[in-house]
Amino acid sequence: MTILLVMATAFAAGAQPVDLDDAFARLAQPEGEGWRIAESDILRAWSRSGSPAMDLLLRRGEDALDRGDLDEAIGHLSALTDHAPDFAAGWQTRAAALAMAGQFGPAIEDLARTLVLEPRHFAALTQLGAMLEEIGQPGRALAAYRESLKVHPHQQEALDAAARLERRLRGTDI
């Protein structure tokens, strides 16, 4: 009964369910531009918790982040993770807010939770790579970027970071 209510609410709001496995298969395609649509489909699906109240908390947290109000963002996103602990987007977005506040330990813990909930969360993997790079762990950062690129090989940020770290870790020939 609950699943029918969630589906009815989603359809009433104009949302179309996304076959994530299909979207991830399209995302990984090396040719064409279909990956852009797949990326959009995945990000849209990830932003929906199934609860209008939880989706509102996510939007409020994102809006506060956009304004640079980290305390407000962390507050909304902490409420979201408390009330919807199985919603990966809440953990990933709170990780971004925590990282912006310089709280890398808790941010990395939130990304770990995100990846338990959705191991294919390429945004969380790329975010993890950036954090690990920033705290001086280039080898682990490169591994995170490579994992992200296995899922989404078209991410320019991860491609650039992986290339930069590969050059750095390989060293310069004399």
Short mmCIF file of N, CA, C and O in Angstrom, two decimals, residues 98-168:
data_model
loop_
_atom_site.label_atom_id
_atom_site.label_comp_id
_atom_site.label_asym_id
_atom_site.label_seq_id
_atom_site.Cartn_x
_atom_site.Cartn_y
_atom_site.Cartn_z
N LEU A 98 29.66 20.00 5.28
CA LEU A 98 30.68 19.79 6.31
C LEU A 98 32.08 20.07 5.78
O LEU A 98 32.91 20.68 6.46
N ALA A 99 32.35 19.64 4.55
CA ALA A 99 33.66 19.89 3.96
C ALA A 99 33.88 21.39 3.79
O ALA A 99 34.98 21.89 4.07
N MET A 100 32.86 22.10 3.35
CA MET A 100 32.98 23.55 3.19
C MET A 100 33.25 24.22 4.53
O MET A 100 33.91 25.25 4.59
N ALA A 101 32.77 23.60 5.61
CA ALA A 101 33.00 24.13 6.96
C ALA A 101 34.33 23.65 7.52
O ALA A 101 34.66 23.95 8.67
N GLY A 102 35.10 22.90 6.74
CA GLY A 102 36.40 22.42 7.19
C GLY A 102 36.35 21.18 8.06
O GLY A 102 37.35 20.79 8.64
N GLN A 103 35.19 20.53 8.13
CA GLN A 103 35.01 19.35 8.98
C GLN A 103 35.17 18.09 8.11
O GLN A 103 34.20 17.39 7.81
N PHE A 104 36.41 17.81 7.72
CA PHE A 104 36.66 16.73 6.77
C PHE A 104 36.39 15.34 7.34
O PHE A 104 35.91 14.47 6.61
N GLY A 105 36.69 15.12 8.60
CA GLY A 105 36.41 13.80 9.19
C GLY A 105 34.93 13.44 9.11
O GLY A 105 34.58 12.40 8.53
N PRO A 106 34.05 14.29 9.65
CA PRO A 106 32.61 13.99 9.53
C PRO A 106 32.13 13.95 8.09
O PRO A 106 31.25 13.16 7.74
N ALA A 107 32.71 14.78 7.22
CA ALA A 107 32.31 14.78 5.82
C ALA A 107 32.64 13.44 5.16
O ALA A 107 31.82 12.87 4.43
N ILE A 108 33.83 12.93 5.44
CA ILE A 108 34.22 11.64 4.88
C ILE A 108 33.34 10.52 5.43
O ILE A 108 32.96 9.60 4.69
N GLU A 109 32.97 10.61 6.70
CA GLU A 109 32.03 9.62 7.26
C GLU A 109 30.69 9.66 6.54
O GLU A 109 30.09 8.62 6.26
N ASP A 110 30.20 10.87 6.23
CA ASP A 110 28.93 11.00 5.50
C ASP A 110 29.04 10.43 4.09
O ASP A 110 28.11 9.79 3.59
N LEU A 111 30.19 10.62 3.45
CA LEU A 111 30.37 10.05 2.11
C LEU A 111 30.43 8.53 2.17
O LEU A 111 29.90 7.84 1.29
N ALA A 112 31.04 8.00 3.23
CA ALA A 112 31.06 6.55 3.40
C ALA A 112 29.64 6.01 3.52
O ALA A 112 29.30 4.98 2.92
N ARG A 113 28.80 6.71 4.27
CA ARG A 113 27.40 6.29 4.42
C ARG A 113 26.67 6.38 3.07
O ARG A 113 25.90 5.50 2.71
N THR A 114 26.95 7.45 2.32
CA THR A 114 26.36 7.60 0.99
C THR A 114 26.69 6.40 0.12
O THR A 114 25.82 5.84 -0.55
N LEU A 115 27.96 5.99 0.16
CA LEU A 115 28.41 4.91 -0.71
C LEU A 115 27.93 3.54 -0.24
O LEU A 115 27.82 2.62 -1.06
N VAL A 116 27.62 3.41 1.03
CA VAL A 116 26.98 2.17 1.49
C VAL A 116 25.57 2.09 0.89
O VAL A 116 25.13 1.04 0.43
N LEU A 117 24.88 3.23 0.90
CA LEU A 117 23.51 3.27 0.38
C LEU A 117 23.46 3.19 -1.14
O LEU A 117 22.55 2.58 -1.70
N GLU A 118 24.42 3.81 -1.82
CA GLU A 118 24.46 3.81 -3.28
C GLU A 118 25.93 3.74 -3.74
O GLU A 118 26.58 4.78 -3.90
N PRO A 119 26.45 2.53 -3.91
CA PRO A 119 27.86 2.37 -4.28
C PRO A 119 28.23 3.01 -5.61
O PRO A 119 29.40 3.27 -5.86
N ARG A 120 27.25 3.28 -6.45
CA ARG A 120 27.51 3.90 -7.77
C ARG A 120 27.43 5.42 -7.71
O ARG A 120 27.44 6.08 -8.74
N HIS A 121 27.42 6.00 -6.53
CA HIS A 121 27.24 7.45 -6.38
C HIS A 121 28.52 8.16 -6.81
O HIS A 121 29.40 8.48 -6.01
N PHE A 122 28.61 8.42 -8.11
CA PHE A 122 29.81 9.01 -8.69
C PHE A 122 30.12 10.39 -8.11
O PHE A 122 31.29 10.75 -7.95
N ALA A 123 29.10 11.16 -7.79
CA ALA A 123 29.34 12.48 -7.20
C ALA A 123 30.01 12.36 -5.84
O ALA A 123 30.93 13.12 -5.51
N ALA A 124 29.58 11.38 -5.05
CA ALA A 124 30.20 11.16 -3.73
C ALA A 124 31.64 10.68 -3.89
O ALA A 124 32.52 11.10 -3.13
N LEU A 125 31.89 9.82 -4.87
CA LEU A 125 33.25 9.33 -5.09
C LEU A 125 34.18 10.46 -5.52
O LEU A 125 35.31 10.56 -5.05
N THR A 126 33.69 11.32 -6.40
CA THR A 126 34.50 12.45 -6.85
C THR A 126 34.72 13.43 -5.70
O THR A 126 35.83 13.95 -5.49
N GLN A 127 33.68 13.66 -4.92
CA GLN A 127 33.79 14.53 -3.74
C GLN A 127 34.80 13.95 -2.75
O GLN A 127 35.62 14.68 -2.19
N LEU A 128 34.76 12.64 -2.55
CA LEU A 128 35.71 11.98 -1.67
C LEU A 128 37.14 12.17 -2.19
O LEU A 128 38.06 12.48 -1.41
N GLY A 129 37.33 12.02 -3.49
CA GLY A 129 38.63 12.23 -4.07
C GLY A 129 39.15 13.64 -3.81
O GLY A 129 40.31 13.82 -3.43
N ALA A 130 38.29 14.62 -3.98
CA ALA A 130 38.69 16.02 -3.75
C ALA A 130 39.08 16.24 -2.29
O ALA A 130 40.07 16.92 -2.00
N MET A 131 38.31 15.67 -1.38
CA MET A 131 38.63 15.83 0.05
C MET A 131 39.94 15.15 0.41
O MET A 131 40.77 15.72 1.12
N LEU A 132 40.12 13.94 -0.09
CA LEU A 132 41.35 13.21 0.21
C LEU A 132 42.56 13.95 -0.37
O LEU A 132 43.62 14.01 0.26
N GLU A 133 42.39 14.51 -1.54
CA GLU A 133 43.47 15.29 -2.14
C GLU A 133 43.78 16.51 -1.27
O GLU A 133 44.95 16.82 -1.00
N GLU A 134 42.74 17.17 -0.80
CA GLU A 134 42.93 18.37 0.01
C GLU A 134 43.61 18.08 1.35
O GLU A 134 44.36 18.92 1.86
N ILE A 135 43.37 16.90 1.91
CA ILE A 135 44.01 16.59 3.20
C ILE A 135 45.33 15.85 3.03
O ILE A 135 45.88 15.32 3.99
N GLY A 136 45.85 15.85 1.79
CA GLY A 136 47.19 15.32 1.57
C GLY A 136 47.29 13.82 1.41
O GLY A 136 48.32 13.24 1.77
N GLN A 137 46.25 13.19 0.84
CA GLN A 137 46.29 11.75 0.59
C GLN A 137 46.08 11.50 -0.90
O GLN A 137 45.04 10.99 -1.32
N PRO A 138 47.09 11.85 -1.72
CA PRO A 138 46.91 11.77 -3.17
C PRO A 138 46.67 10.36 -3.70
O PRO A 138 45.90 10.19 -4.66
N GLY A 139 47.28 9.36 -3.12
CA GLY A 139 47.06 7.99 -3.59
C GLY A 139 45.62 7.54 -3.39
O GLY A 139 45.00 6.97 -4.29
N ARG A 140 45.09 7.81 -2.21
CA ARG A 140 43.69 7.46 -1.92
C ARG A 140 42.75 8.32 -2.75
O ARG A 140 41.70 7.85 -3.20
N ALA A 141 43.11 9.58 -2.97
CA ALA A 141 42.29 10.47 -3.79
C ALA A 141 42.21 9.93 -5.22
O ALA A 141 41.12 9.87 -5.81
N LEU A 142 43.34 9.53 -5.77
CA LEU A 142 43.37 8.98 -7.12
C LEU A 142 42.51 7.73 -7.21
O LEU A 142 41.75 7.55 -8.18
N ALA A 143 42.57 6.88 -6.20
CA ALA A 143 41.73 5.67 -6.20
C ALA A 143 40.25 6.04 -6.22
O ALA A 143 39.45 5.41 -6.93
N ALA A 144 39.86 7.06 -5.45
CA ALA A 144 38.45 7.49 -5.43
C ALA A 144 38.04 8.04 -6.80
O ALA A 144 36.95 7.73 -7.29
N TYR A 145 38.89 8.85 -7.40
CA TYR A 145 38.57 9.39 -8.73
C TYR A 145 38.43 8.26 -9.75
O TYR A 145 37.52 8.27 -10.59
N ARG A 146 39.33 7.29 -9.69
CA ARG A 146 39.26 6.17 -10.64
C ARG A 146 37.97 5.37 -10.45
O ARG A 146 37.36 4.93 -11.43
N GLU A 147 37.56 5.15 -9.20
CA GLU A 147 36.30 4.44 -8.94
C GLU A 147 35.13 5.24 -9.51
O GLU A 147 34.20 4.68 -10.09
N SER A 148 35.16 6.54 -9.32
CA SER A 148 34.10 7.39 -9.85
C SER A 148 34.04 7.30 -11.37
O SER A 148 32.96 7.22 -11.96
N LEU A 149 35.20 7.30 -12.01
CA LEU A 149 35.25 7.23 -13.47
C LEU A 149 34.81 5.88 -14.01
O LEU A 149 34.35 5.79 -15.15
N LYS A 150 34.92 4.83 -13.21
CA LYS A 150 34.39 3.53 -13.63
C LYS A 150 32.87 3.61 -13.79
O LYS A 150 32.29 2.95 -14.66
N VAL A 151 32.24 4.40 -12.94
CA VAL A 151 30.79 4.53 -12.98
C VAL A 151 30.38 5.56 -14.03
O VAL A 151 29.43 5.36 -14.79
N HIS A 152 31.07 6.69 -14.04
CA HIS A 152 30.72 7.81 -14.92
C HIS A 152 32.00 8.32 -15.59
O HIS A 152 32.65 9.23 -15.09
N PRO A 153 32.37 7.72 -16.72
CA PRO A 153 33.65 8.04 -17.35
C PRO A 153 33.72 9.42 -18.01
O PRO A 153 34.77 9.79 -18.53
N HIS A 154 32.64 10.18 -17.98
CA HIS A 154 32.60 11.46 -18.68
C HIS A 154 32.76 12.66 -17.76
O HIS A 154 32.68 13.80 -18.22
N GLN A 155 33.00 12.47 -16.47
CA GLN A 155 33.10 13.58 -15.52
C GLN A 155 34.40 14.34 -15.73
O GLN A 155 35.47 13.83 -15.40
N GLN A 156 34.31 15.54 -16.21
CA GLN A 156 35.52 16.31 -16.49
C GLN A 156 36.33 16.57 -15.22
O GLN A 156 37.56 16.48 -15.24
N GLU A 157 35.65 16.89 -14.12
CA GLU A 157 36.37 17.16 -12.86
C GLU A 157 37.19 15.95 -12.43
O GLU A 157 38.36 16.07 -12.06
N ALA A 158 36.61 14.77 -12.49
CA ALA A 158 37.32 13.55 -12.09
C ALA A 158 38.42 13.20 -13.09
O ALA A 158 39.50 12.75 -12.70
N LEU A 159 38.16 13.40 -14.39
CA LEU A 159 39.18 13.15 -15.41
C LEU A 159 40.40 14.04 -15.19
O LEU A 159 41.54 13.57 -15.21
N ASP A 160 40.15 15.33 -14.99
CA ASP A 160 41.24 16.28 -14.78
C ASP A 160 42.01 15.96 -13.50
O ASP A 160 43.25 15.99 -13.49
N ALA A 161 41.29 15.66 -12.44
CA ALA A 161 41.94 15.37 -11.15
C ALA A 161 42.77 14.09 -11.23
O ALA A 161 43.90 14.04 -10.73
N ALA A 162 42.22 13.06 -11.86
CA ALA A 162 42.95 11.80 -11.99
C ALA A 162 44.23 12.01 -12.80
O ALA A 162 45.31 11.52 -12.43
N ALA A 163 44.14 12.75 -13.90
CA ALA A 163 45.33 13.01 -14.73
C ALA A 163 46.37 13.80 -13.94
O ALA A 163 47.57 13.49 -13.99
N ARG A 164 45.92 14.80 -13.21
CA ARG A 164 46.83 15.62 -12.40
C ARG A 164 47.54 14.77 -11.35
O ARG A 164 48.75 14.84 -11.18
N LEU A 165 46.77 13.93 -10.66
CA LEU A 165 47.37 13.10 -9.60
C LEU A 165 48.27 12.01 -10.18
O LEU A 165 49.30 11.68 -9.58
N GLU A 166 47.90 11.45 -11.33
CA GLU A 166 48.77 10.46 -11.96
C GLU A 166 50.11 11.07 -12.30
O GLU A 166 51.16 10.47 -12.06
N ARG A 167 50.11 12.30 -12.85
CA ARG A 167 51.37 12.98 -13.15
C ARG A 167 52.15 13.24 -11.87
O ARG A 167 53.37 13.01 -11.81
N ARG A 168 51.46 13.70 -10.86
CA ARG A 168 52.11 14.04 -9.58
C ARG A 168 52.72 12.80 -8.93
O ARG A 168 53.85 12.83 -8.44
#
